[in-house]
XYZ file of C-alpha atoms in Angstrom:
576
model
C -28.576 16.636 -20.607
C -29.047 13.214 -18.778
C -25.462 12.631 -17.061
C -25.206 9.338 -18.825
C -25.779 10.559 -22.510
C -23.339 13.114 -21.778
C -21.106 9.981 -20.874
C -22.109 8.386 -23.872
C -21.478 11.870 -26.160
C -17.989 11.694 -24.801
C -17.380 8.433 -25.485
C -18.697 8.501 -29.145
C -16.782 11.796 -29.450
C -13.490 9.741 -28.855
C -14.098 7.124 -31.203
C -11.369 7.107 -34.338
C -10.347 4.330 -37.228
C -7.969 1.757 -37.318
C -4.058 2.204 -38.043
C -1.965 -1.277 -36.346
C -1.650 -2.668 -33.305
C 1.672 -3.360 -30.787
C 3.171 -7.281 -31.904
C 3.540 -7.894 -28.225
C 0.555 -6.891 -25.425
C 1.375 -6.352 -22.192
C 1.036 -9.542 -19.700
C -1.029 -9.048 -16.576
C 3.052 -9.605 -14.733
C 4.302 -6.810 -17.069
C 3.352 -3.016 -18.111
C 5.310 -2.763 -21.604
C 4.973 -3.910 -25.103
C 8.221 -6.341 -25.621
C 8.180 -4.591 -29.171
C 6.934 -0.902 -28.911
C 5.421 0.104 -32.254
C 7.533 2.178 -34.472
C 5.479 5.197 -34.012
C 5.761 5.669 -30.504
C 7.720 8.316 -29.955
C 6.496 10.409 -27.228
C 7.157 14.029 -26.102
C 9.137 14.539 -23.016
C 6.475 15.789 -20.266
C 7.820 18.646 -17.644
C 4.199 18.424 -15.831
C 4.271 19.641 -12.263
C 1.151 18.102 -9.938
C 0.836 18.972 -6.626
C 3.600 19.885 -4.678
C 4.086 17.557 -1.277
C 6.216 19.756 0.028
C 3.999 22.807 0.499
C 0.899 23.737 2.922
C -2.063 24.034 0.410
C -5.375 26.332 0.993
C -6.713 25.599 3.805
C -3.887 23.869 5.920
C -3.838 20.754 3.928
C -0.770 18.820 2.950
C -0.028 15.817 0.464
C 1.997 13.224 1.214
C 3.122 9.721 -0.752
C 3.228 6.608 0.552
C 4.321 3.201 0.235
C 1.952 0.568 1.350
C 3.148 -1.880 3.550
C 2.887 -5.638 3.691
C 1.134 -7.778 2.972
C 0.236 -5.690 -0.098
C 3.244 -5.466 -1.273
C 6.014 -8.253 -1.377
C 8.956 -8.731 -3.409
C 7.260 -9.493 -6.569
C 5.203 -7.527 -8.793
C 2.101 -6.201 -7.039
C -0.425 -4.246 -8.959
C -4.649 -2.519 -9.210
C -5.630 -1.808 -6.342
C -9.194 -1.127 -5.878
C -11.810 -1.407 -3.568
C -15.099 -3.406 -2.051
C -17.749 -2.050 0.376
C -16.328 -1.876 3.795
C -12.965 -1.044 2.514
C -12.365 -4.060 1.575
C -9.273 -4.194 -0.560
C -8.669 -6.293 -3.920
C -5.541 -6.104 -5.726
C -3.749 -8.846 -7.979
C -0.332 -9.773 -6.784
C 2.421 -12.093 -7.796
C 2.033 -14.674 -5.389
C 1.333 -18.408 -5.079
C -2.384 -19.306 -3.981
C -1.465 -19.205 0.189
C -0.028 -15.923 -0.037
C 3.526 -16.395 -0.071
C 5.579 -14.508 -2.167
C 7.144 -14.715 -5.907
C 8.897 -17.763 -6.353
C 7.869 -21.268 -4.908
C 5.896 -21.959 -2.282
C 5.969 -24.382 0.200
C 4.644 -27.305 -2.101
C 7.024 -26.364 -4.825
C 4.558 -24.818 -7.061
C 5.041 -21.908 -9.019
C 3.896 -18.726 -8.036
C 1.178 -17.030 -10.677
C -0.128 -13.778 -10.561
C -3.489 -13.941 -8.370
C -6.534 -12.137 -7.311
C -6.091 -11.241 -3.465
C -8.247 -9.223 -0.815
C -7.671 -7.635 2.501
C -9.324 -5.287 4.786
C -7.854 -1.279 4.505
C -6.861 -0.703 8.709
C -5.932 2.961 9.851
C -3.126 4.187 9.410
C -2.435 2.583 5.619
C -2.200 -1.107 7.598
C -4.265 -4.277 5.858
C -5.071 -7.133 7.435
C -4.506 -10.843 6.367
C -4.553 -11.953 2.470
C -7.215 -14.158 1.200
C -7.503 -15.296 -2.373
C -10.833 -14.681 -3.933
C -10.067 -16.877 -6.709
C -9.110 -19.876 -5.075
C -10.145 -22.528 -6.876
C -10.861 -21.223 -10.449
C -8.540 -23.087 -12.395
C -7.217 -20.129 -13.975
C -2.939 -19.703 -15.085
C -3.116 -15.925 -14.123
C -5.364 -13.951 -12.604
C -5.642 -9.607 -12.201
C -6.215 -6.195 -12.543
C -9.945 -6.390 -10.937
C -12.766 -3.677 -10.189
C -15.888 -3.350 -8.076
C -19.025 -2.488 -9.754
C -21.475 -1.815 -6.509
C -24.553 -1.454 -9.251
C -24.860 -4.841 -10.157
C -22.165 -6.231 -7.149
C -20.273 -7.733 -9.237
C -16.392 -7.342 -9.850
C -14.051 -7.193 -13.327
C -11.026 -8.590 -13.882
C -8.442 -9.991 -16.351
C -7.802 -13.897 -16.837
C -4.947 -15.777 -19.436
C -6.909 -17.371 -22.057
C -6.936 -21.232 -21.675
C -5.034 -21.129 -25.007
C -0.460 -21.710 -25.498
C -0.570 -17.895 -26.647
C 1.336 -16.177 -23.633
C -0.500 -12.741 -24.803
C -4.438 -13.695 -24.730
C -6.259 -12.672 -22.227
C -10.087 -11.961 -21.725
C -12.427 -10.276 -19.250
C -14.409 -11.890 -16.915
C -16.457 -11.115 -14.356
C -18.566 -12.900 -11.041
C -20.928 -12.026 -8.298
C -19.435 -11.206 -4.823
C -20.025 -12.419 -1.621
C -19.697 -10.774 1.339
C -20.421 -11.799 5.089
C -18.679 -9.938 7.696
C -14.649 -10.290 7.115
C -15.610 -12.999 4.356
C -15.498 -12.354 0.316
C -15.696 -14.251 -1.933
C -16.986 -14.957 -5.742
C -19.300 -17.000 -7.819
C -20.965 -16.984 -10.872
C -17.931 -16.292 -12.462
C -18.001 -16.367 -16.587
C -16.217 -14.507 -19.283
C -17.326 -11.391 -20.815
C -17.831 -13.326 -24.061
C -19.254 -10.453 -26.395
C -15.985 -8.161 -25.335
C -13.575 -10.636 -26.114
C -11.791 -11.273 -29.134
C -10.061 -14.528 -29.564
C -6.187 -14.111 -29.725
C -5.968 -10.487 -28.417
C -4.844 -8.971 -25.087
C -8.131 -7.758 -23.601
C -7.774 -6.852 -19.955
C -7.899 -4.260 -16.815
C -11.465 -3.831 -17.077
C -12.957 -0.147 -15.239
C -16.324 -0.018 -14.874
C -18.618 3.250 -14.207
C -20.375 3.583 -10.810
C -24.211 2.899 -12.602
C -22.810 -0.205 -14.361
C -23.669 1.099 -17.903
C -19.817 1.681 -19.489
C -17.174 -0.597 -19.413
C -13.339 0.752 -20.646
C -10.725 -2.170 -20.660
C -7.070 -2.558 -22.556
C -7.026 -4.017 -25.736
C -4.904 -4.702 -28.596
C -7.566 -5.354 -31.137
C -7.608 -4.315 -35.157
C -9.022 -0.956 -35.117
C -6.845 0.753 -32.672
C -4.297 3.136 -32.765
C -1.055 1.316 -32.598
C -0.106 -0.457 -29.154
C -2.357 -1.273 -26.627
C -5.278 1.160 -26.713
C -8.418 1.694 -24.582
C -11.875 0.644 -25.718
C -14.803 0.977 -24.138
C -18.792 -0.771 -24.304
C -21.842 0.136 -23.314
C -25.381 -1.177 -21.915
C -28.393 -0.502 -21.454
C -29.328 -1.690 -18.010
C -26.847 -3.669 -16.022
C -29.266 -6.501 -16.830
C -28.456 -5.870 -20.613
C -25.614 -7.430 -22.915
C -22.572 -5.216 -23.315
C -22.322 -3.773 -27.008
C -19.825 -3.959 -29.593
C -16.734 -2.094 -27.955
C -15.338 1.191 -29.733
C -12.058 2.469 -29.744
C -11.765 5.637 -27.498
C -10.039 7.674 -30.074
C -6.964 10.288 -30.924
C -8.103 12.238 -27.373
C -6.686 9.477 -25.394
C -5.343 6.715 -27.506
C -1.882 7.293 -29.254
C 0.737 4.863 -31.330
C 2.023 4.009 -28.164
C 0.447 2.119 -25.259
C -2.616 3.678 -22.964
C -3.731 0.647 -20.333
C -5.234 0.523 -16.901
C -8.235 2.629 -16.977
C -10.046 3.578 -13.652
C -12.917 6.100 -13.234
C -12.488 8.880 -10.476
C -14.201 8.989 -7.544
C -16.715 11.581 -8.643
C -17.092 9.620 -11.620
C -16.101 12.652 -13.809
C -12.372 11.775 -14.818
C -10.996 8.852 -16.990
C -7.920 8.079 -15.694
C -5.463 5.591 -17.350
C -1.299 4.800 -18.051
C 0.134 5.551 -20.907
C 3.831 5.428 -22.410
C 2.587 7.988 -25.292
C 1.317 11.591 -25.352
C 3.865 13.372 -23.073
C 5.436 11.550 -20.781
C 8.342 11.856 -17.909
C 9.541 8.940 -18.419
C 8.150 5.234 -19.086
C 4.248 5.087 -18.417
C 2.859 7.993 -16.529
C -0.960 8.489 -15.186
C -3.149 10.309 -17.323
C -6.607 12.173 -16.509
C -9.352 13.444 -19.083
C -12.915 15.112 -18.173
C -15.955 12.790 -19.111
C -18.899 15.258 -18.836
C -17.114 18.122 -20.958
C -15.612 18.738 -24.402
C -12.110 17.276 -24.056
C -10.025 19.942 -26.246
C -7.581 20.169 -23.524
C -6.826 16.713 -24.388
C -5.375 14.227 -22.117
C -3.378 15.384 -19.227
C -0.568 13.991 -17.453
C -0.883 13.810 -13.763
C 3.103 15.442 -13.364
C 5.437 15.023 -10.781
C 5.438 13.902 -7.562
C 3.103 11.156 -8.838
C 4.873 10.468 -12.034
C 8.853 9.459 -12.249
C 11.171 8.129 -14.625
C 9.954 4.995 -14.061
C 6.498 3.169 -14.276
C 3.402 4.157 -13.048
C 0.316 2.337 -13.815
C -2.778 0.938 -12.201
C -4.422 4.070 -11.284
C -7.450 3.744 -8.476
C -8.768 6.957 -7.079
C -10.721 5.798 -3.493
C -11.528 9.357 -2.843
C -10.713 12.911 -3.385
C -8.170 12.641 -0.737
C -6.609 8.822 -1.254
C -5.322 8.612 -5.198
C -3.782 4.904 -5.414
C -1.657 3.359 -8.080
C 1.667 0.862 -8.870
C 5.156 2.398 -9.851
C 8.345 0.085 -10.064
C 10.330 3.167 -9.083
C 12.918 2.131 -6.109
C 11.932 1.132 -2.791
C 11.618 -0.975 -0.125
C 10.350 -3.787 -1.842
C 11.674 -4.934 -4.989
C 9.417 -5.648 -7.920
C 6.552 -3.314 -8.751
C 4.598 -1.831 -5.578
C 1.604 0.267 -4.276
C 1.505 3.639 -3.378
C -1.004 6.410 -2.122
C -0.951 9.639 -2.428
C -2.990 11.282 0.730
C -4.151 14.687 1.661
C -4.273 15.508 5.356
C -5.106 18.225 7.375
C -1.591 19.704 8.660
C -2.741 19.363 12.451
C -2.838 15.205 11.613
C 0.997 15.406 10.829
C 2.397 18.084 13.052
C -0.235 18.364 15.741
C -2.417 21.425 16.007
C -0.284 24.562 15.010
C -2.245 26.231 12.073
C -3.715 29.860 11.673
C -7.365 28.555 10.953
C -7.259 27.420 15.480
C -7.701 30.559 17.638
C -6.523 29.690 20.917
C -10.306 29.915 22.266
C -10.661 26.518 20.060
C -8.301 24.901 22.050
C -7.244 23.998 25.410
C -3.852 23.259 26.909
C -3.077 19.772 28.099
C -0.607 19.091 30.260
C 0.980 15.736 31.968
C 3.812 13.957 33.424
C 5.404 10.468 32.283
C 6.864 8.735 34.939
C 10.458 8.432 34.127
C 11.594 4.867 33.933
C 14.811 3.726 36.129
C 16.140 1.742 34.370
C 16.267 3.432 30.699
C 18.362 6.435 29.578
C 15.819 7.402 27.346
C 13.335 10.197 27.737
C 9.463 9.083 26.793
C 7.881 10.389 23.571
C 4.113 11.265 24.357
C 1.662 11.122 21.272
C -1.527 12.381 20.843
C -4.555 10.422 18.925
C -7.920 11.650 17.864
C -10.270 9.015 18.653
C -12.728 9.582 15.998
C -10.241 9.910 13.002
C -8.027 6.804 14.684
C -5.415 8.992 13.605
C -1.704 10.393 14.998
C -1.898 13.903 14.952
C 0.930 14.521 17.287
C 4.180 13.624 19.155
C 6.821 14.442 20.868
C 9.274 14.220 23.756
C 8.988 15.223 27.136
C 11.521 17.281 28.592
C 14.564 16.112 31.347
C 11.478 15.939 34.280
C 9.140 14.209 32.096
C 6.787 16.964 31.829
C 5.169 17.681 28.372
C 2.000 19.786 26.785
C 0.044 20.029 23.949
C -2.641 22.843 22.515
C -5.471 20.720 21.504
C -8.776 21.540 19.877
C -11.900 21.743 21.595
C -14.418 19.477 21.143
C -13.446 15.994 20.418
C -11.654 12.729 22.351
C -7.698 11.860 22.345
C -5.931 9.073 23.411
C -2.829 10.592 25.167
C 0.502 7.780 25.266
C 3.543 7.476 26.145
C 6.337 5.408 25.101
C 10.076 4.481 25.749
C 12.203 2.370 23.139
C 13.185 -0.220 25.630
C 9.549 -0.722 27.027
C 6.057 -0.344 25.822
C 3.795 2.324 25.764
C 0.737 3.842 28.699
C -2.342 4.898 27.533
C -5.254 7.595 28.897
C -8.550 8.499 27.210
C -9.119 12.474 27.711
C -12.551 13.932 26.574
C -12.803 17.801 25.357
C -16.134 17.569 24.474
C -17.453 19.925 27.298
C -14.386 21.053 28.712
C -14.977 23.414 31.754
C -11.494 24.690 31.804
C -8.664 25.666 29.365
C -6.061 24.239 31.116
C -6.557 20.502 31.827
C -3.648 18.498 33.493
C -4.199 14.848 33.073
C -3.192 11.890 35.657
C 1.115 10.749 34.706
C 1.600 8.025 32.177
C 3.790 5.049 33.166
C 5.647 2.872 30.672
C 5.593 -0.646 31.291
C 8.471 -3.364 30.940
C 6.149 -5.918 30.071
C 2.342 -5.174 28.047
C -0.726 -7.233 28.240
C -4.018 -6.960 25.889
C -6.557 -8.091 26.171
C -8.562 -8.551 23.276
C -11.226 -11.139 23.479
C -12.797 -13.795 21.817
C -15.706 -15.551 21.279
C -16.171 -18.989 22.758
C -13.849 -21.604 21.053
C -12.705 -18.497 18.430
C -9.429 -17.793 17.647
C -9.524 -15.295 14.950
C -12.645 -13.222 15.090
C -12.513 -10.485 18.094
C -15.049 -8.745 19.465
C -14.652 -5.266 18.336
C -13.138 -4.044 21.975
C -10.613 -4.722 24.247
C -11.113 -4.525 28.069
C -8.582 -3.394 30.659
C -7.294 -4.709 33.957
C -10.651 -4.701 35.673
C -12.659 -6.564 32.874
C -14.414 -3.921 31.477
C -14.794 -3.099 28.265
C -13.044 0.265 26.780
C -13.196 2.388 23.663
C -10.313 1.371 21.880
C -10.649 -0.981 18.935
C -8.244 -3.956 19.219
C -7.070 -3.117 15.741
C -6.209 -0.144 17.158
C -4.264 -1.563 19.949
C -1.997 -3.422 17.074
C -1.496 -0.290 15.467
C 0.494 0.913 18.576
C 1.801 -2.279 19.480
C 3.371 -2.542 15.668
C 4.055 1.193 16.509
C 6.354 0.008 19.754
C 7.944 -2.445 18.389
C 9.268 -0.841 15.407
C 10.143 1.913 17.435
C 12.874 -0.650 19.015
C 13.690 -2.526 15.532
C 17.685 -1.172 15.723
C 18.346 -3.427 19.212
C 15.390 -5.535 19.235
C 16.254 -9.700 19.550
C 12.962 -10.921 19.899
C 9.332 -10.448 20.955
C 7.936 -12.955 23.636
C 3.924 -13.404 22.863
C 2.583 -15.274 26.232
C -0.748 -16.655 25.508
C -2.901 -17.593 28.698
C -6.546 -18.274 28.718
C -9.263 -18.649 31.740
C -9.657 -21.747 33.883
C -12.710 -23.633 32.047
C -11.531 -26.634 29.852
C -8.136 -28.880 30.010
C -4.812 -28.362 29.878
C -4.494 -29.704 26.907
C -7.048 -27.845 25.331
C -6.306 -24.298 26.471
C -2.592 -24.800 25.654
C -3.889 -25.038 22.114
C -6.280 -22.570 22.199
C -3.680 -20.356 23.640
C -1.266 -20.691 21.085
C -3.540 -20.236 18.236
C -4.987 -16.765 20.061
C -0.904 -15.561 20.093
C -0.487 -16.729 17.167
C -3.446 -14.558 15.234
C -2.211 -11.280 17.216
C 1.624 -12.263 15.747
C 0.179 -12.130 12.324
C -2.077 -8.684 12.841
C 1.313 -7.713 13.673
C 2.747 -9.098 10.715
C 0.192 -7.602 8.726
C 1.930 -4.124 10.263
C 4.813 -4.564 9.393
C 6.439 -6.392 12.043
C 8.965 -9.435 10.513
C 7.890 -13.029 11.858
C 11.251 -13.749 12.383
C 10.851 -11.380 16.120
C 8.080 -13.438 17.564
C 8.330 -16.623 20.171
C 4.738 -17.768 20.711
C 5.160 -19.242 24.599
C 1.337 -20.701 25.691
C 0.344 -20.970 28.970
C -2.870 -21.907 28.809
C -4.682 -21.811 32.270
C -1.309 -22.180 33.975
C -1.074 -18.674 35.384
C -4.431 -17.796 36.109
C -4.746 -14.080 37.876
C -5.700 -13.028 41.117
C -9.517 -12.858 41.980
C -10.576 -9.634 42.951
C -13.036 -9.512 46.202
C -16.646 -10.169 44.974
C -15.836 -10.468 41.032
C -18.659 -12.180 39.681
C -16.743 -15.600 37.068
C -17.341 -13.831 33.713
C -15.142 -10.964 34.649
C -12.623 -12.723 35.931
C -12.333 -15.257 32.787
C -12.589 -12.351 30.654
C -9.293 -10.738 32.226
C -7.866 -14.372 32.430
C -7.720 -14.076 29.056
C -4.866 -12.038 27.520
C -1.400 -12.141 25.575
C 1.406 -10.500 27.248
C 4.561 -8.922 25.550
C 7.881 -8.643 26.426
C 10.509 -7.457 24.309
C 14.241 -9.006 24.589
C 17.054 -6.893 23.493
C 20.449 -7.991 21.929
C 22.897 -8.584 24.175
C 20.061 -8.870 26.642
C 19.463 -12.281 29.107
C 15.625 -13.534 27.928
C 13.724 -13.176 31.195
């Protein structure tokens, strides 16, 4: 059978008749019914998912996560899901620039709000931009990509007093380079019903089924999910259908997502069996669904809420939980699976020693810290940590690493900054390699270049001390930069950022320029999550130009001109 009609069977197979419906939907800001319908009373869940704490088949390990900012703030931050490129969207509790819950600078109001940002290694985003600026919307949220007819889903208040209508809309997307953004947008009129909560729309990979929250006549008491279908993605969407008894109950079920495969439903719900609050919920698509809904178990689900399922792939399962943590308010969390050797470096059965080699080094022991250097290890082509440690009294250290790939071998100190060394084991010709030592510098200068005149868009590598272009990403050299200077947080005062720039243009001008090239590298580093409250943006402009080596031609030497130097100042520490 076509894989669609067997969507379609599944879907019709769900559908059920009408009993009531919850007084009070859920608003976009909030995952509850104010007034839960008498007949929701669900069973106490003891579901166990998979266990973090133990090595699955072959050497992998879960892990959760908290994301950090600027995806999550102190207010309520919720749906994250994804654009091509990795390109993050996620609706947040924000005012329109960004800030967070409360008032922003202009004393407005902050309103829940469509946001995007690009996914960095290592679980890092970059900057927040609003792709609903403009629309003159009250609040705006729980979105989805559609890459079939590029276009992306989401939940908007109804331009109505009643604080519990909302409608789908949806609008084309735009996307140049590092820019997104929407038009075309319009409501999903023939899905809507006037007066109702209607909302967190999830749309299948060929466009053809839409399943969104509603709390419609017809349902099963609550907030139940319904779902529509079309023809092409050129065709009106038909009259929604309730999805039935398998997965709708007298109590809530909201925030549908397909999986990655495109086989799964999953979807919160504060009925069925639960742990406590709203759990996460799964239910096969392409096969008879006797087994009924299942819940998702611990670690994933907790006492409190869990909502907003997104799964990216088989190995990143996102959602929102307002369980305690870092930041207040409801957050965003992943749960990863990682090959052991990219926690714990590579220690596991399935590595002979013939598929590795034994590297060995020396740091340079700094004289004026009492600290011994911690050397890590990172594969280039995963951008990944997959090992550290620290070296021992002589500053000697070794790792077994596996053949056939590129590492970035660094050292760091606390008090200082961090060294560097690219080491290929492509073709190694022996099985002991020792590398050249690692020094760890007081003070650290990148150089990551710009375009003429640009201040924000990097070309994609940085260079080193001689001007030429390496093979590290400059997002990759704010990864351990954010890395450094978090390693320090406990004592650290302040960060210096020295912006200088080459000779060409005037004072004036390259004093501004200066400062605005600092000040883009102190937000990556925000975006890491550094605090702004540790940087001091100093420019220099052309005012310390460097020394010009014999015979360099003038394009090298502006390009090495051009850097931002750190220095970190210590409590109780004279700034230098």
């Amino acid at each position: 059978m076509h894989r669609a009609a067997k969507k379609y069977r599944f879907l019709i197979f769900l559908l059920a008749t009408v009993l009531f419906s919850c007084s009070q939907p859920p608003l976009i800001t909030h995952s509850d019914c104010e007034v839960p319908p008498p007949e929701c009373k669900p069973g106490k869940s003891t579901a166990k998912g998979i266990d973090t704490s133990k090595i699955q088949p072959g050497n992998y390990r879960y892990h959760i996560d908290l994301l950090p900012a600027p995806i999550n703030s102190n207010g309520n931050d919720n749906a994250l899901s994804f654009l091509p490129d990795l390109v993050s969207t996620f609706s947040g509790e924000r005012a329109s620039d960004g800030s967070e819950n409360g008032k922003n600078a202009k004393g407005s109001v902050t309103t829940q709000r469509l946001f995007s940002a690009r996914l960095l290694p290592d679980l890092h985003f970059d900057e927040l931009h609003e792709l609903t600026s403009g629309q003159p919307f009250e609040h705006i949220g729980a979105a989805t990509y559609c890459a079939a007819d590029n276009r992306i889903y989401f939940t908007v208040k109804a331009p109505n007093d009643d604080p519990n209508d909302y409608d789908l809309y949806s609008a084309r997307v735009i996307q140049k380079s590092r820019e997104v953004r929407i038009e075309d947008v319009a409501p999903l009129t023939s899905l809507n019903k006037s007066i109702n909560f209607d909302g967190q729309p999830a749309v299948s990979k060929d466009g053809l089924i839409v399943v969104f929250a509603s709390d419609r006549a017809g349902g099963y008491g609550g907030v139940d999910l319904w779902y529509s279908s079309r023809t092409s993605i050129s065709s009106p969407w038909q009259e929604p259908k309730n999805m039935g008894p398998v997965i709708c109950s007298p109590c809530d079920e909201i925030s549908p997502s397909f999986s990655s495969d495109g086989k799964k439903l999953y979807f919160a719900s504060n009925g069925h069996e639960t742990i406590g609050g709203y759990d996460l919920f799964s239910v096969g698509i392409e096969h008879d669904s006797k087994g009924g809904a299942q819940n998702l178990g611990e670690p994933i689900n907790t006492t409190s809420d869990e909502i907003f399922p997104y799964e990216l792939s088989d190995s990143q399962f996102f959602y929102a939980s307002n369980q305690p943590a870092e930041f207040s308010g409801r957050n965003l969390f992943v749960m990863r699976r990682t090959k052991l050797y990219d926690l714990h470096g590579i220690d596991v059965t399935e590595v002979t020693p013939a598929d590795t080699i034994q590297l060995k080094g020396k740091v340079d022991l700094p004289k004026n810290s009492d600290q011994l250097p911690e050397v890590f290890v990172r594969d280039v082509a995963r951008d990944t940590e997959i090992a550290r440690k620290q070296t021992d009294t002589a500053g000697n250290y070794s790792f077994d690493l596996e053949k056939g790939r590129q590492y970035d071998i660094g050292a760091e100190v606390k008090d200082k900054f961090y060294d560097v060394h690219r080491v290929d084991l492509r073709k190694p010709k022996d099985s002991i390699i020792t590398i050249q030592p690692l020094s760890v510098p007081d003070t650290l200068t990148l150089r990551i270049n710009f375009p003429f005149d640009d201040d924000s868009h990097p070309y994609d590598f940085v260079i080193d001390e001689s001007g030429n272009k390496t093979d590290t990403k400059w997002q990759t050299s704010m990864d351990l930069l954010a890395r450094s200077i978090k390693n320090s947080s406990a004592s650290l005062e302040k960060v210096i950022l020295y912006g200088h720039t080459d000779s060409l243009g005037t004072d004036e001008y390259n004093n501004a320029l200066s400062q605005r090239r600092a000040s883009f590298v102190a937000k990556q580093l925000q975006a890491r999550g550094i605090p702004a409250r540790l940087f001091t943006i100093v420019p220099k402009g052309r005012t310390m130009p460097l020394a010009r080596a014999a015979g360099e031609s003038d394009d090298t030497f502006y390009l090495r001109c051009r850097r931002v130097e750190f220095i970190k100042v210590f409590k109780k520490e004279k700034v230098r």
